[in-house]
């Protein structure tokens, strides 16, 4: 009980973009959050870049799309049992900047890395690279591989509520 008080208010921030890597990052967060007595805040950042001549439907809601991406990734990671104290948030802004700001008071930042920049086989993508370079807390970069089955088993309590809490910022 005393250890739990020492970490009261601790949280892990996870960058979620809907990729397999971000789903795996959520699973790692669940394992680590239990060990660190921390909660998880999943963050999905969105940004609309327009150029002259670009048409955007007035019916399109990018924040709503981001919320769907987040909820789908949470479902893929935890089925209908997100960890106790889990929080999901969608934020307008550049992903690296949003994650760095969200992680300022975090115990850890976890991101997936797709490395889909201009160089095939790149080890880090631009967002994960920026997070590693500029974060004020430890950063775990998760890659998918053929041996993802070696990931530690998740532990801890789960909430039975199937409605994943997502708020917009």
Coordinates of N, CA and C in Angstrom, one line a residue:
X1 N 0.8 -1.2 0.0 CA 0.0 0.0 0.0 C 0.9 1.2 0.0
X2 N 2.0 1.2 0.7 CA 2.9 2.4 0.8 C 3.5 2.7 -0.6
X3 N 3.8 1.6 -1.3 CA 4.4 1.8 -2.7 C 3.4 2.5 -3.6
X4 N 2.2 2.1 -3.4 CA 1.1 2.7 -4.3 C 1.0 4.2 -4.0
X5 N 1.1 4.6 -2.7 CA 1.0 6.0 -2.4 C 2.2 6.8 -3.0
X6 N 3.3 6.2 -3.0 CA 4.5 6.9 -3.6 C 4.3 7.2 -5.0
X7 N 3.6 6.4 -5.7 CA 3.3 6.6 -7.2 C 2.0 7.2 -7.5
X8 N 1.3 7.6 -6.4 CA -0.1 8.1 -6.7 C 0.0 9.3 -7.7
X9 N -0.9 9.2 -8.7 CA -0.9 10.3 -9.7 C 0.1 10.0 -10.8
X10 N 0.8 8.9 -10.7 CA 1.8 8.5 -11.8 C 1.0 8.0 -13.0
X11 N 1.5 8.4 -14.2 CA 0.8 7.9 -15.4 C 1.8 7.6 -16.5
X12 N 1.4 6.8 -17.4 CA 2.2 6.5 -18.6 C 1.4 7.0 -19.8
X13 N 2.1 7.7 -20.6 CA 1.4 8.2 -21.8 C 1.8 7.3 -23.0
X14 N 0.8 6.9 -23.8 CA 1.0 6.1 -25.0 C 0.5 6.8 -26.2
X15 N 1.3 6.9 -27.2 CA 0.9 7.4 -28.5 C 0.2 6.4 -29.3
X16 N -1.1 6.7 -29.7 CA -1.9 5.7 -30.5 C -2.3 6.3 -31.8
X17 N -1.9 5.6 -32.9 CA -2.3 6.0 -34.2 C -3.1 5.0 -35.0
X18 N -3.4 3.9 -34.3 CA -4.2 2.8 -34.9 C -3.3 1.7 -35.5
X19 N -2.0 1.9 -35.6 CA -1.1 0.9 -36.2 C -1.0 -0.3 -35.3
X20 N -0.5 -1.4 -35.8 CA -0.2 -2.5 -35.0 C 0.8 -2.2 -33.9
X21 N 1.8 -1.3 -34.2 CA 2.8 -0.9 -33.3 C 2.2 -0.2 -32.1
X22 N 1.2 0.7 -32.4 CA 0.6 1.4 -31.3 C -0.3 0.5 -30.4
X23 N -0.9 -0.5 -31.0 CA -1.7 -1.5 -30.2 C -0.7 -2.2 -29.3
X24 N 0.4 -2.6 -29.8 CA 1.4 -3.3 -29.0 C 2.0 -2.4 -27.9
X25 N 2.1 -1.1 -28.2 CA 2.5 -0.1 -27.2 C 1.5 -0.1 -26.0
X26 N 0.2 -0.1 -26.4 CA -0.8 -0.1 -25.3 C -0.7 -1.4 -24.4
X27 N -0.4 -2.5 -25.0 CA -0.2 -3.8 -24.3 C 1.0 -3.7 -23.4
X28 N 2.1 -3.1 -23.9 CA 3.3 -2.9 -23.0 C 2.9 -1.9 -21.9
X29 N 2.2 -0.9 -22.2 CA 1.8 0.1 -21.1 C 1.0 -0.6 -20.0
X30 N 0.1 -1.5 -20.4 CA -0.7 -2.2 -19.4 C 0.2 -3.0 -18.4
X31 N 1.2 -3.7 -19.0 CA 2.1 -4.5 -18.2 C 3.0 -3.6 -17.3
X32 N 3.5 -2.5 -17.8 CA 4.4 -1.6 -17.1 C 3.6 -0.8 -16.1
X33 N 2.4 -0.4 -16.4 CA 1.5 0.4 -15.5 C 1.3 -0.4 -14.2
X34 N 1.0 -1.7 -14.3 CA 0.8 -2.5 -13.2 C 2.0 -2.5 -12.3
X35 N 3.2 -2.7 -12.9 CA 4.4 -2.8 -12.1 C 4.8 -1.4 -11.5
X36 N 4.4 -0.3 -12.1 CA 4.8 1.0 -11.7 C 3.6 1.7 -10.9
X37 N 2.5 1.0 -10.7 CA 1.4 1.5 -10.0 C 1.0 2.8 -10.7
X38 N 0.9 2.8 -12.0 CA 0.5 4.0 -12.8 C -0.7 3.8 -13.6
X39 N -1.3 4.8 -14.0 CA -2.5 4.7 -14.9 C -1.9 5.0 -16.3
X40 N -2.8 4.7 -17.3 CA -2.4 4.9 -18.7 C -3.3 6.0 -19.3
X41 N -2.6 6.9 -20.0 CA -3.3 7.9 -20.8 C -2.9 7.6 -22.3
X42 N -3.9 7.2 -23.1 CA -3.6 7.0 -24.5 C -4.0 8.2 -25.3
X43 N -3.0 8.7 -26.1 CA -3.2 10.0 -26.8 C -3.2 9.7 -28.3
X44 N -4.2 10.2 -29.0 CA -4.3 10.2 -30.4 C -4.3 11.6 -30.9
X45 N -3.2 12.0 -31.6 CA -3.1 13.4 -32.2 C -3.6 13.4 -33.6
X46 N -4.2 14.5 -34.0 CA -4.7 14.6 -35.3 C -4.4 16.0 -35.8
X47 N -4.2 16.1 -37.1 CA -3.8 17.4 -37.7 C -4.4 17.4 -39.2
X48 N -4.9 18.5 -39.6 CA -5.4 18.6 -40.9 C -4.5 19.6 -41.6
X49 N -3.8 19.2 -42.6 CA -2.9 20.1 -43.4 C -3.6 20.3 -44.8
X50 N -3.9 21.5 -45.1 CA -4.6 21.8 -46.4 C -3.6 22.5 -47.3
X51 N -3.8 22.3 -48.5 CA -3.0 23.0 -49.6 C -4.0 23.6 -50.5
X52 N -3.6 24.6 -51.2 CA -4.4 25.3 -52.2 C -5.0 24.2 -53.2
X53 N -6.3 24.3 -53.3 CA -7.0 23.4 -54.2 C -7.4 22.1 -53.6
X54 N -7.1 21.9 -52.3 CA -7.5 20.7 -51.6 C -9.0 20.9 -51.1
X55 N -9.8 19.8 -51.3 CA -11.2 19.9 -50.9 C -11.4 19.0 -49.7
X56 N -11.9 19.6 -48.6 CA -12.3 18.8 -47.4 C -13.8 18.9 -47.3
X57 N -14.4 17.8 -47.2 CA -15.9 17.8 -47.0 C -16.3 18.5 -45.7
X58 N -17.3 19.3 -45.8 CA -17.8 20.0 -44.6 C -18.4 19.0 -43.5
X59 N -18.7 17.8 -44.0 CA -19.3 16.8 -43.1 C -18.2 16.0 -42.3
X60 N -17.0 16.2 -42.7 CA -15.9 15.4 -42.1 C -15.5 16.0 -40.8
X61 N -15.4 15.2 -39.8 CA -15.0 15.6 -38.5 C -13.7 14.8 -38.1
X62 N -12.5 15.4 -38.3 CA -11.3 14.7 -38.0 C -11.1 14.3 -36.5
X63 N -11.7 15.1 -35.6 CA -11.6 14.7 -34.2 C -12.4 13.4 -34.0
X64 N -13.6 13.3 -34.6 CA -14.4 12.1 -34.5 C -13.7 10.9 -35.1
X65 N -13.0 11.1 -36.2 CA -12.2 10.0 -36.8 C -11.1 9.6 -35.9
X66 N -10.4 10.5 -35.3 CA -9.4 10.2 -34.3 C -9.9 9.4 -33.1
X67 N -11.1 9.8 -32.7 CA -11.7 9.0 -31.6 C -12.0 7.6 -32.0
X68 N -12.5 7.4 -33.2 CA -12.7 6.0 -33.7 C -11.4 5.2 -33.7
X69 N -10.4 5.8 -34.2 CA -9.1 5.2 -34.3 C -8.6 4.8 -32.9
X70 N -8.8 5.7 -31.9 CA -8.4 5.4 -30.6 C -9.2 4.2 -30.0
X71 N -10.5 4.3 -30.1 CA -11.4 3.3 -29.6 C -11.1 1.9 -30.2
X72 N -10.8 1.9 -31.5 CA -10.5 0.6 -32.2 C -9.2 0.1 -31.7
X73 N -8.2 0.9 -31.5 CA -6.9 0.4 -31.0 C -7.0 -0.1 -29.6
X74 N -7.8 0.6 -28.7 CA -8.0 0.2 -27.4 C -8.7 -1.2 -27.3
X75 N -9.7 -1.3 -28.2 CA -10.4 -2.6 -28.3 C -9.4 -3.7 -28.7
X76 N -8.6 -3.5 -29.7 CA -7.6 -4.5 -30.2 C -6.6 -4.8 -29.1
X77 N -6.2 -3.9 -28.3 CA -5.2 -4.1 -27.2 C -5.8 -4.8 -26.0
X78 N -7.0 -4.4 -25.6 CA -7.6 -4.9 -24.3 C -8.9 -5.6 -24.4
X79 N -9.4 -5.8 -25.6 CA -10.7 -6.4 -25.8 C -11.7 -5.5 -25.1
X80 N -12.5 -6.0 -24.2 CA -13.5 -5.2 -23.5 C -13.1 -4.9 -22.1
X81 N -11.8 -5.0 -21.8 CA -11.3 -4.8 -20.4 C -10.1 -3.9 -20.4
X82 N -10.3 -2.6 -20.6 CA -9.1 -1.7 -20.5 C -8.7 -1.6 -19.0
X83 N -7.5 -1.3 -18.7 CA -7.0 -1.3 -17.4 C -7.7 -0.3 -16.5
X84 N -7.7 -0.5 -15.2 CA -8.4 0.4 -14.3 C -7.7 1.7 -14.4
X85 N -8.4 2.8 -14.4 CA -7.9 4.1 -14.5 C -7.4 4.6 -15.9
X86 N -7.7 3.7 -16.9 CA -7.4 4.1 -18.3 C -8.1 5.3 -18.7
X87 N -7.4 6.1 -19.5 CA -8.0 7.4 -20.1 C -7.5 7.5 -21.5
X88 N -8.4 7.8 -22.4 CA -8.0 8.1 -23.8 C -8.4 9.5 -24.1
X89 N -7.5 10.1 -24.9 CA -7.8 11.5 -25.3 C -7.4 11.7 -26.8
X90 N -8.1 12.5 -27.5 CA -7.8 13.0 -28.8 C -7.4 14.4 -28.8
X91 N -6.3 14.8 -29.4 CA -5.8 16.2 -29.4 C -5.4 16.6 -30.8
X92 N -5.8 17.9 -31.1 CA -5.5 18.4 -32.4 C -4.0 19.0 -32.3
X93 N -3.2 18.6 -33.2 CA -1.8 19.0 -33.2 C -0.9 18.0 -33.9
X94 N 0.4 18.5 -34.0 CA 1.4 17.6 -34.6 C 1.7 16.4 -33.6
X95 N 1.7 15.2 -34.0 CA 1.8 14.1 -33.1 C 3.0 14.2 -32.1
X96 N 4.2 14.4 -32.6 CA 5.3 14.5 -31.7 C 5.2 15.6 -30.7
X97 N 4.7 16.7 -31.1 CA 4.6 17.8 -30.1 C 3.5 17.5 -29.1
X98 N 2.4 17.0 -29.5 CA 1.3 16.6 -28.6 C 1.8 15.6 -27.6
X99 N 2.5 14.6 -28.1 CA 2.9 13.5 -27.1 C 4.0 14.1 -26.2
X100 N 4.9 14.9 -26.6 CA 5.9 15.5 -25.7 C 5.2 16.4 -24.7
X101 N 4.2 17.1 -25.0 CA 3.5 17.9 -24.1 C 2.7 17.1 -23.1
X102 N 2.1 16.0 -23.6 CA 1.3 15.1 -22.7 C 2.2 14.4 -21.7
X103 N 3.4 14.1 -22.1 CA 4.4 13.3 -21.3 C 5.2 14.2 -20.3
X104 N 5.0 15.5 -20.3 CA 5.8 16.3 -19.4 C 5.7 15.9 -18.0
X105 N 4.6 15.4 -17.5 CA 4.4 15.0 -16.1 C 4.3 13.5 -16.0
X106 N 4.6 12.8 -17.1 CA 4.5 11.3 -17.1 C 5.7 10.6 -16.5
X107 N 5.4 9.4 -16.0 CA 6.5 8.6 -15.6 C 7.2 7.9 -16.8
X108 N 6.5 7.8 -17.9 CA 7.1 7.2 -19.1 C 6.2 7.5 -20.3
X109 N 6.8 7.5 -21.5 CA 6.1 7.7 -22.7 C 6.4 6.4 -23.6
X110 N 5.4 5.8 -24.1 CA 5.5 4.7 -25.0 C 4.9 5.0 -26.3
X111 N 5.7 4.7 -27.4 CA 5.3 4.9 -28.7 C 5.6 3.7 -29.6
X112 N 4.9 3.5 -30.6 CA 5.2 2.5 -31.6 C 6.0 3.1 -32.7
X113 N 6.8 2.3 -33.3 CA 7.6 2.9 -34.4 C 7.4 2.1 -35.7
X114 N 6.9 2.8 -36.7 CA 6.7 2.1 -38.0 C 7.9 2.4 -38.9
X115 N 8.6 3.5 -38.7 CA 9.8 3.8 -39.5 C 9.4 3.9 -41.0
X116 N 8.3 4.5 -41.3 CA 7.9 4.6 -42.7 C 8.2 5.9 -43.4
X117 N 9.3 6.5 -42.9 CA 9.8 7.7 -43.6 C 10.3 7.4 -44.9
X118 N 11.2 8.3 -45.4 CA 11.8 8.1 -46.7 C 12.7 7.0 -46.9
X119 N 13.2 6.4 -45.9 CA 14.2 5.3 -46.0 C 13.6 4.0 -45.5
X120 N 13.5 3.0 -46.4 CA 13.0 1.7 -46.1 C 13.9 1.0 -45.1
X121 N 13.2 0.5 -44.0 CA 14.0 -0.2 -43.0 C 14.5 0.7 -41.9
X122 N 14.1 2.0 -41.9 CA 14.5 2.9 -40.9 C 14.1 2.3 -39.5
X123 N 14.9 2.5 -38.5 CA 14.6 1.9 -37.2 C 13.6 2.7 -36.5
X124 N 13.6 4.0 -36.6 CA 12.7 4.9 -36.0 C 11.9 5.8 -37.0
X125 N 10.7 6.0 -36.7 CA 9.9 7.0 -37.5 C 10.2 8.4 -37.0
X126 N 9.7 9.4 -37.7 CA 9.9 10.7 -37.3 C 9.3 11.1 -35.9
X127 N 8.1 10.5 -35.6 CA 7.5 10.8 -34.3 C 8.2 10.2 -33.2
X128 N 8.5 8.9 -33.3 CA 9.3 8.2 -32.2 C 10.7 8.8 -32.1
X129 N 11.3 9.2 -33.1 CA 12.6 9.8 -33.1 C 12.6 11.1 -32.3
X130 N 11.6 11.9 -32.6 CA 11.4 13.2 -31.9 C 11.1 13.0 -30.4
X131 N 10.3 12.0 -30.1 CA 10.0 11.7 -28.7 C 11.2 11.3 -27.9
X132 N 12.0 10.4 -28.5 CA 13.2 9.9 -27.9 C 14.2 11.0 -27.6
X133 N 14.3 11.9 -28.6 CA 15.3 13.0 -28.5 C 14.8 14.1 -27.5
X134 N 13.5 14.4 -27.4 CA 13.1 15.6 -26.6 C 12.3 15.3 -25.4
X135 N 11.9 14.1 -25.1 CA 11.0 13.8 -24.0 C 11.7 14.1 -22.6
X136 N 10.9 14.5 -21.7 CA 11.4 14.8 -20.3 C 11.3 13.6 -19.4
X137 N 10.9 12.4 -20.0 CA 10.8 11.2 -19.2 C 11.3 10.1 -20.0
X138 N 11.5 8.9 -19.4 CA 12.0 7.7 -20.2 C 11.0 7.4 -21.4
X139 N 11.5 7.0 -22.5 CA 10.7 6.6 -23.7 C 10.9 5.2 -24.1
X140 N 9.9 4.4 -24.3 CA 10.0 3.1 -24.8 C 9.4 3.1 -26.2
X141 N 10.2 2.7 -27.2 CA 9.8 2.6 -28.5 C 9.6 1.1 -28.9
X142 N 8.3 0.8 -29.3 CA 7.9 -0.6 -29.5 C 7.9 -0.8 -31.0
X143 N 8.5 -1.9 -31.4 CA 8.5 -2.4 -32.8 C 7.8 -3.7 -32.9
X144 N 7.0 -3.9 -33.9 CA 6.4 -5.3 -34.1 C 7.5 -6.1 -34.8
X145 N 7.4 -7.4 -34.5 CA 8.3 -8.4 -35.1 C 7.6 -9.7 -35.1
X146 N 8.3 -10.7 -35.7 CA 7.7 -12.0 -35.8 C 7.6 -12.6 -34.4
X147 N 8.4 -12.2 -33.4 CA 8.3 -12.8 -32.1 C 7.6 -11.9 -31.1
X148 N 6.6 -11.2 -31.4 CA 5.8 -10.4 -30.5 C 5.2 -11.3 -29.4
X149 N 5.1 -12.6 -29.6 CA 4.6 -13.5 -28.6 C 5.5 -13.5 -27.4
X150 N 6.7 -13.0 -27.4 CA 7.6 -13.0 -26.3 C 7.3 -11.8 -25.4
X151 N 6.3 -11.0 -25.7 CA 5.9 -9.9 -24.9 C 5.4 -10.4 -23.5
X152 N 5.8 -9.7 -22.4 CA 5.4 -10.2 -21.1 C 3.8 -10.3 -21.0
X153 N 3.4 -11.2 -20.3 CA 1.9 -11.4 -20.0 C 1.4 -10.2 -19.2
X154 N 0.2 -9.7 -19.5 CA -0.3 -8.6 -18.8 C -0.8 -9.0 -17.4
X155 N -0.7 -8.1 -16.5 CA -1.1 -8.5 -15.1 C -1.9 -7.3 -14.5
X156 N -2.6 -7.5 -13.5 CA -3.3 -6.5 -12.8 C -4.8 -6.6 -13.0
X157 N -5.5 -5.6 -12.4 CA -6.9 -5.6 -12.5 C -7.4 -4.9 -13.7
X158 N -8.6 -5.3 -14.1 CA -9.3 -4.7 -15.3 C -10.6 -4.2 -14.9
X159 N -11.1 -3.1 -15.6 CA -12.4 -2.7 -15.3 C -13.3 -3.4 -16.3
X160 N -14.5 -3.7 -15.8 CA -15.5 -4.5 -16.7 C -16.2 -3.6 -17.6
X161 N -16.2 -2.3 -17.5 CA -16.9 -1.4 -18.3 C -16.4 -1.5 -19.7
X162 N -17.3 -1.7 -20.7 CA -16.9 -1.9 -22.1 C -16.8 -0.6 -22.8
X163 N -17.3 0.5 -22.2 CA -17.3 1.8 -22.9 C -15.9 2.5 -22.6
X164 N -15.1 2.6 -23.5 CA -13.7 3.2 -23.3 C -13.9 4.7 -23.2
X165 N -13.4 5.3 -22.1 CA -13.5 6.7 -21.9 C -12.5 7.5 -22.8
X166 N -13.1 8.3 -23.6 CA -12.3 9.1 -24.5 C -12.7 10.6 -24.4
X167 N -11.8 11.5 -24.2 CA -12.2 12.9 -24.2 C -11.4 13.6 -25.2
X168 N -11.9 14.7 -25.6 CA -11.3 15.5 -26.7 C -10.7 16.7 -26.0
X169 N -9.5 17.1 -26.5 CA -8.8 18.3 -26.0 C -8.7 19.4 -27.1

